[in-house]
């Protein structure tokens, strides 16, 4: 006859019950892998892939910050025309967050093809990441770009947030700055 001590029984029960109370499964991709995929998609003009690598909260925030620039005729008109193929601002308002992101970057690069050239020529090296709790990581990477004969190297940070069993990108400071600049242009007129 097999006798189980009370202590052994408690340990076995704890082992069986613990997985239900543990945090979500560890992401299948590292923060660096997601940021590399995102930067490669941006370099390649693959806006749909870049949008897919954004966290849904960041896509919603991006759309909310930039949408007002498309609801006026003066400051956002040229960008809106490139962004929407002549789509009325009322239809732009109804685009999904993902489609809004894709169309915005496609329009920006149509207006500034030299910007896409600089981005495409950039070399990116991952340095590492710093975790902020369990759900956010800040990835540090080095970007080297050439503009004409000028070579620029800078360290940058992209934050990612858990989404299901992976990480997804949050807005960078430069994206937030772009939205703020467009909003200021709109208010100035």
mmCIF file of C-alpha atoms in Angstrom, residues 36-47 49-51 53-54 101 105 109 116 119-120 158 175:
data_model
loop_
_atom_site.group_PDB
_atom_site.id
_atom_site.type_symbol
_atom_site.label_atom_id
_atom_site.label_comp_id
_atom_site.label_asym_id
_atom_site.label_seq_id
_atom_site.Cartn_x
_atom_site.Cartn_y
_atom_site.Cartn_z
ATOM 1 C CA UNK A 36 14.244 44.099 -35.900
ATOM 2 C CA UNK A 37 11.188 42.857 -37.838
ATOM 3 C CA UNK A 38 9.530 46.258 -37.416
ATOM 4 C CA UNK A 39 12.563 48.251 -38.541
ATOM 5 C CA UNK A 40 13.075 45.912 -41.507
ATOM 6 C CA UNK A 41 9.432 46.358 -42.516
ATOM 7 C CA UNK A 42 9.767 50.152 -42.291
ATOM 8 C CA UNK A 43 13.031 50.051 -44.278
ATOM 9 C CA UNK A 44 11.349 47.946 -46.952
ATOM 10 C CA UNK A 45 8.228 50.089 -47.188
ATOM 11 C CA UNK A 46 6.136 47.142 -45.984
ATOM 12 C CA UNK A 47 3.572 49.265 -44.156
ATOM 13 C CA UNK A 49 3.772 44.320 -41.925
ATOM 14 C CA UNK A 50 4.923 47.286 -39.826
ATOM 15 C CA UNK A 51 1.318 47.904 -38.744
ATOM 16 C CA UNK A 53 3.988 44.578 -35.551
ATOM 17 C CA UNK A 54 2.491 47.556 -33.707
ATOM 18 C CA UNK A 101 -1.236 53.541 -40.134
ATOM 19 C CA UNK A 105 3.202 55.991 -44.063
ATOM 20 C CA UNK A 109 6.864 58.335 -48.339
ATOM 21 C CA UNK A 116 12.389 56.415 -47.730
ATOM 22 C CA UNK A 119 15.514 54.772 -44.177
ATOM 23 C CA UNK A 120 16.201 52.016 -46.710
ATOM 24 C CA UNK A 158 11.826 51.448 -29.180
ATOM 25 C CA UNK A 175 6.007 59.443 -34.069
#
